[in-house]
Amino acid sequence: MRGRWTRTGRSAAAWSVAAGYALLACLATALALALRDGAPWMYPNPWLGLTSTVGTLASALSGIILATILVVTTRFAVGRFGWARRLHGELRPVAKDLSVGQIFILAGLSSLGEEVLFRGLLTPVIGVVGSGVLFGLLHQMRGPSRWVWTGWATAVGLILGAIFAATGSLVGPLLAHAIVNAVNLGYLRDHDPGNDPEQNLA
């Protein structure tokens, strides 16, 4: 169990990525505070007109529900569809040498950096659709599954933006993003669909 927390195969790269996300969060926050009338974790005119407390609770609950749906959907798709297994295989090298601690840190900081940028800074300016599409396009990767990954990221970005705009709180998108990243990085690291005989027969 200890080795899962202390793997060091790509430790330097993981810490560099984590530092990059932390810097992104700081820059996006500074830009939002300078250019927007309000903090980046609050939507200017929430669609539902909820009070701050109710909006935050609704956002958090929506984020947890969304994260659960996305995690379950990922497992189902990888178990049933060839395109999902191919995407899983192409993404797996990113996570295979990460420790549990690195996964938690990367999940938290990537959530913070991307949500403050795409939702907190950009959604009030270019809208839910604009920020969601940009979020998806910037998640491109090399390989045959690049557009599957881009399409998935775009859909998730649209939902995260809608939660933010509807409730007025960034708490839900932050929670959803962090939970999905943490759980799915662990799944990528520990699960090799190419070694599953049942899936190879599918």
mmCIF file of C-alpha atoms in Angstrom:
data_model
loop_
_atom_site.group_PDB
_atom_site.id
_atom_site.type_symbol
_atom_site.label_atom_id
_atom_site.label_comp_id
_atom_site.label_asym_id
_atom_site.label_seq_id
_atom_site.Cartn_x
_atom_site.Cartn_y
_atom_site.Cartn_z
ATOM 1 C CA MET A 1 0.000 0.000 0.000
ATOM 2 C CA ARG A 2 2.827 2.393 0.846
ATOM 3 C CA GLY A 3 4.173 2.147 -2.707
ATOM 4 C CA ARG A 4 0.895 3.488 -4.067
ATOM 5 C CA TRP A 5 1.535 6.713 -2.139
ATOM 6 C CA THR A 6 5.213 7.058 -3.018
ATOM 7 C CA ARG A 7 5.705 6.025 -6.653
ATOM 8 C CA THR A 8 8.359 8.257 -8.179
ATOM 9 C CA GLY A 9 8.551 7.237 -11.847
ATOM 10 C CA ARG A 10 7.461 10.646 -13.112
ATOM 11 C CA SER A 11 7.632 12.611 -9.907
ATOM 12 C CA ALA A 12 9.357 15.689 -11.353
ATOM 13 C CA ALA A 13 6.906 15.938 -14.234
ATOM 14 C CA ALA A 14 3.930 15.525 -11.905
ATOM 15 C CA TRP A 15 5.124 18.312 -9.605
ATOM 16 C CA SER A 16 5.807 20.567 -12.598
ATOM 17 C CA VAL A 17 2.271 20.041 -13.881
ATOM 18 C CA ALA A 18 0.867 20.673 -10.394
ATOM 19 C CA ALA A 19 2.860 23.900 -10.115
ATOM 20 C CA GLY A 20 1.614 24.957 -13.545
ATOM 21 C CA TYR A 21 -1.999 24.476 -12.492
ATOM 22 C CA ALA A 22 -1.391 26.429 -9.276
ATOM 23 C CA LEU A 23 0.086 29.285 -11.307
ATOM 24 C CA LEU A 24 -2.862 29.128 -13.721
ATOM 25 C CA ALA A 25 -5.279 29.431 -10.793
ATOM 26 C CA CYS A 26 -3.418 32.480 -9.448
ATOM 27 C CA LEU A 27 -3.286 34.199 -12.850
ATOM 28 C CA ALA A 28 -6.934 33.483 -13.666
ATOM 29 C CA THR A 29 -8.013 34.754 -10.237
ATOM 30 C CA ALA A 30 -5.975 37.932 -10.658
ATOM 31 C CA LEU A 31 -7.415 38.543 -14.134
ATOM 32 C CA ALA A 32 -10.960 37.889 -12.958
ATOM 33 C CA LEU A 33 -10.586 40.279 -10.015
ATOM 34 C CA ALA A 34 -9.088 42.928 -12.297
ATOM 35 C CA LEU A 35 -11.492 42.592 -15.226
ATOM 36 C CA ARG A 36 -14.730 41.429 -13.622
ATOM 37 C CA ASP A 37 -17.075 43.123 -11.221
ATOM 38 C CA GLY A 38 -16.912 40.432 -8.553
ATOM 39 C CA ALA A 39 -14.981 37.361 -7.469
ATOM 40 C CA PRO A 40 -14.406 34.520 -9.977
ATOM 41 C CA TRP A 41 -16.116 31.975 -7.715
ATOM 42 C CA MET A 42 -19.443 33.820 -8.023
ATOM 43 C CA TYR A 43 -21.552 34.155 -11.193
ATOM 44 C CA PRO A 44 -22.753 37.770 -11.654
ATOM 45 C CA ASN A 45 -26.438 37.070 -12.360
ATOM 46 C CA PRO A 46 -27.352 33.465 -11.514
ATOM 47 C CA TRP A 47 -30.097 31.974 -13.637
ATOM 48 C CA LEU A 48 -32.041 30.687 -10.624
ATOM 49 C CA GLY A 49 -31.741 33.785 -8.443
ATOM 50 C CA LEU A 50 -30.934 31.749 -5.314
ATOM 51 C CA THR A 51 -29.526 33.195 -2.127
ATOM 52 C CA SER A 52 -25.781 32.777 -1.670
ATOM 53 C CA THR A 53 -26.142 29.941 0.849
ATOM 54 C CA VAL A 54 -28.770 28.026 -1.096
ATOM 55 C CA GLY A 55 -26.875 28.555 -4.342
ATOM 56 C CA THR A 56 -23.680 27.184 -2.824
ATOM 57 C CA LEU A 57 -25.476 24.116 -1.452
ATOM 58 C CA ALA A 58 -27.277 23.526 -4.751
ATOM 59 C CA SER A 59 -24.007 23.890 -6.621
ATOM 60 C CA ALA A 60 -22.198 21.451 -4.315
ATOM 61 C CA LEU A 61 -24.973 18.856 -4.578
ATOM 62 C CA SER A 62 -25.105 19.216 -8.371
ATOM 63 C CA GLY A 63 -21.338 18.795 -8.568
ATOM 64 C CA ILE A 64 -21.352 15.616 -6.486
ATOM 65 C CA ILE A 65 -24.212 14.147 -8.532
ATOM 66 C CA LEU A 66 -22.451 15.026 -11.795
ATOM 67 C CA ALA A 67 -19.164 13.509 -10.587
ATOM 68 C CA THR A 68 -20.949 10.278 -9.642
ATOM 69 C CA ILE A 69 -22.630 10.056 -13.044
ATOM 70 C CA LEU A 70 -19.370 10.713 -14.902
ATOM 71 C CA VAL A 71 -17.387 8.158 -12.884
ATOM 72 C CA VAL A 72 -20.040 5.459 -13.365
ATOM 73 C CA THR A 73 -20.371 6.315 -17.058
ATOM 74 C CA THR A 74 -16.602 6.006 -17.527
ATOM 75 C CA ARG A 75 -16.552 2.516 -16.026
ATOM 76 C CA PHE A 76 -19.549 1.428 -18.070
ATOM 77 C CA ALA A 77 -18.147 2.777 -21.332
ATOM 78 C CA VAL A 78 -14.682 1.230 -20.872
ATOM 79 C CA GLY A 79 -16.318 -2.099 -20.057
ATOM 80 C CA ARG A 80 -18.652 -2.054 -23.056
ATOM 81 C CA PHE A 81 -17.239 -0.040 -25.964
ATOM 82 C CA GLY A 82 -14.070 -0.347 -28.017
ATOM 83 C CA TRP A 83 -13.753 3.404 -28.568
ATOM 84 C CA ALA A 84 -13.772 3.965 -24.794
ATOM 85 C CA ARG A 85 -11.086 1.304 -24.258
ATOM 86 C CA ARG A 86 -8.943 2.910 -26.952
ATOM 87 C CA LEU A 87 -9.296 6.313 -25.310
ATOM 88 C CA HIS A 88 -8.480 4.779 -21.924
ATOM 89 C CA GLY A 89 -5.355 3.172 -23.400
ATOM 90 C CA GLU A 90 -4.179 6.412 -24.984
ATOM 91 C CA LEU A 91 -4.673 8.383 -21.760
ATOM 92 C CA ARG A 92 -3.203 5.719 -19.459
ATOM 93 C CA PRO A 93 0.490 6.693 -19.811
ATOM 94 C CA VAL A 94 -0.317 10.053 -18.186
ATOM 95 C CA ALA A 95 -1.309 8.342 -14.931
ATOM 96 C CA LYS A 96 0.465 4.990 -14.744
ATOM 97 C CA ASP A 97 3.419 6.164 -12.613
ATOM 98 C CA LEU A 98 1.555 8.527 -10.288
ATOM 99 C CA SER A 99 1.341 7.956 -6.535
ATOM 100 C CA VAL A 100 -1.957 8.375 -4.698
ATOM 101 C CA GLY A 101 -0.659 11.605 -3.177
ATOM 102 C CA GLN A 102 0.264 12.985 -6.592
ATOM 103 C CA ILE A 103 -3.154 12.031 -7.944
ATOM 104 C CA PHE A 104 -4.901 13.959 -5.168
ATOM 105 C CA ILE A 105 -2.678 17.022 -5.619
ATOM 106 C CA LEU A 106 -3.000 17.016 -9.419
ATOM 107 C CA ALA A 107 -6.773 16.501 -9.221
ATOM 108 C CA GLY A 108 -7.197 19.370 -6.785
ATOM 109 C CA LEU A 109 -4.930 21.852 -8.533
ATOM 110 C CA SER A 110 -6.113 20.999 -12.055
ATOM 111 C CA SER A 111 -9.691 21.486 -10.880
ATOM 112 C CA LEU A 112 -8.839 24.807 -9.265
ATOM 113 C CA GLY A 113 -6.842 26.142 -12.212
ATOM 114 C CA GLU A 114 -9.239 25.075 -14.953
ATOM 115 C CA GLU A 115 -12.430 26.000 -13.128
ATOM 116 C CA VAL A 116 -11.249 29.483 -12.156
ATOM 117 C CA LEU A 117 -10.124 30.059 -15.749
ATOM 118 C CA PHE A 118 -12.931 28.523 -17.798
ATOM 119 C CA ARG A 119 -15.874 29.023 -15.475
ATOM 120 C CA GLY A 120 -14.879 31.822 -13.094
ATOM 121 C CA LEU A 121 -13.161 34.075 -15.630
ATOM 122 C CA LEU A 122 -14.499 33.120 -19.060
ATOM 123 C CA THR A 123 -18.097 31.936 -18.567
ATOM 124 C CA PRO A 124 -19.447 35.366 -17.520
ATOM 125 C CA VAL A 125 -17.644 36.910 -20.521
ATOM 126 C CA ILE A 126 -18.179 34.456 -23.411
ATOM 127 C CA GLY A 127 -21.071 32.417 -22.019
ATOM 128 C CA VAL A 128 -21.606 28.798 -21.065
ATOM 129 C CA VAL A 129 -21.404 27.551 -24.653
ATOM 130 C CA GLY A 130 -18.291 29.557 -25.520
ATOM 131 C CA SER A 131 -16.359 28.536 -22.430
ATOM 132 C CA GLY A 132 -17.501 24.918 -22.736
ATOM 133 C CA VAL A 133 -16.399 24.612 -26.360
ATOM 134 C CA LEU A 134 -13.066 26.288 -25.605
ATOM 135 C CA PHE A 135 -12.593 23.945 -22.637
ATOM 136 C CA GLY A 136 -13.153 20.966 -24.924
ATOM 137 C CA LEU A 137 -10.899 22.190 -27.723
ATOM 138 C CA LEU A 138 -8.025 22.815 -25.320
ATOM 139 C CA HIS A 139 -8.287 19.209 -24.113
ATOM 140 C CA GLN A 140 -7.104 17.835 -27.437
ATOM 141 C CA MET A 141 -4.469 15.117 -27.388
ATOM 142 C CA ARG A 142 -2.483 13.153 -29.906
ATOM 143 C CA GLY A 143 -3.826 9.888 -31.225
ATOM 144 C CA PRO A 144 -6.920 8.441 -32.900
ATOM 145 C CA SER A 145 -9.160 9.212 -29.918
ATOM 146 C CA ARG A 146 -8.461 12.936 -29.853
ATOM 147 C CA TRP A 147 -11.951 13.954 -30.988
ATOM 148 C CA VAL A 148 -13.676 11.521 -28.634
ATOM 149 C CA TRP A 149 -11.766 13.122 -25.750
ATOM 150 C CA THR A 150 -12.471 16.620 -27.066
ATOM 151 C CA GLY A 151 -16.184 15.868 -27.414
ATOM 152 C CA TRP A 152 -16.376 14.396 -23.908
ATOM 153 C CA ALA A 153 -14.530 17.380 -22.415
ATOM 154 C CA THR A 154 -16.802 19.809 -24.283
ATOM 155 C CA ALA A 155 -19.946 18.124 -22.960
ATOM 156 C CA VAL A 156 -18.589 18.137 -19.412
ATOM 157 C CA GLY A 157 -17.517 21.778 -19.779
ATOM 158 C CA LEU A 158 -21.016 22.772 -20.862
ATOM 159 C CA ILE A 159 -22.575 21.053 -17.843
ATOM 160 C CA LEU A 160 -20.053 22.568 -15.422
ATOM 161 C CA GLY A 161 -20.713 26.002 -16.900
ATOM 162 C CA ALA A 162 -24.461 25.497 -16.578
ATOM 163 C CA ILE A 163 -24.121 24.549 -12.899
ATOM 164 C CA PHE A 164 -22.045 27.670 -12.266
ATOM 165 C CA ALA A 165 -24.407 29.978 -14.141
ATOM 166 C CA ALA A 166 -27.559 28.449 -12.656
ATOM 167 C CA THR A 167 -26.503 28.403 -9.005
ATOM 168 C CA GLY A 168 -24.058 31.311 -8.981
ATOM 169 C CA SER A 169 -21.419 29.256 -7.144
ATOM 170 C CA LEU A 170 -18.195 27.672 -8.389
ATOM 171 C CA VAL A 171 -18.208 25.113 -5.552
ATOM 172 C CA GLY A 172 -20.058 22.453 -7.565
ATOM 173 C CA PRO A 173 -17.840 22.624 -10.659
ATOM 174 C CA LEU A 174 -14.741 22.548 -8.430
ATOM 175 C CA LEU A 175 -16.003 19.486 -6.548
ATOM 176 C CA ALA A 176 -17.109 17.647 -9.688
ATOM 177 C CA HIS A 177 -13.867 18.362 -11.525
ATOM 178 C CA ALA A 178 -11.647 17.334 -8.597
ATOM 179 C CA ILE A 179 -13.581 14.136 -7.831
ATOM 180 C CA VAL A 180 -13.694 13.007 -11.471
ATOM 181 C CA ASN A 181 -10.016 13.760 -12.016
ATOM 182 C CA ALA A 182 -8.931 11.967 -8.833
ATOM 183 C CA VAL A 183 -11.062 8.860 -9.358
ATOM 184 C CA ASN A 184 -10.380 8.568 -13.077
ATOM 185 C CA LEU A 185 -6.621 9.138 -12.730
ATOM 186 C CA GLY A 186 -6.603 6.259 -10.254
ATOM 187 C CA TYR A 187 -8.650 4.151 -12.655
ATOM 188 C CA LEU A 188 -6.315 4.963 -15.539
ATOM 189 C CA ARG A 189 -3.320 4.043 -13.418
ATOM 190 C CA ASP A 190 -4.646 0.774 -12.040
ATOM 191 C CA HIS A 191 -6.838 -0.616 -14.821
ATOM 192 C CA ASP A 192 -5.469 -1.940 -18.101
ATOM 193 C CA PRO A 193 -8.407 -2.968 -20.309
ATOM 194 C CA GLY A 194 -5.972 -4.679 -22.670
ATOM 195 C CA ASN A 195 -5.332 -7.338 -20.012
ATOM 196 C CA ASP A 196 -9.006 -8.113 -19.399
ATOM 197 C CA PRO A 197 -9.895 -11.350 -21.282
ATOM 198 C CA GLU A 198 -13.643 -10.612 -21.254
ATOM 199 C CA GLN A 199 -13.133 -7.188 -22.817
ATOM 200 C CA ASN A 200 -10.720 -8.556 -25.394
ATOM 201 C CA LEU A 201 -13.490 -10.865 -26.583
ATOM 202 C CA ALA A 202 -16.019 -8.012 -26.847
#
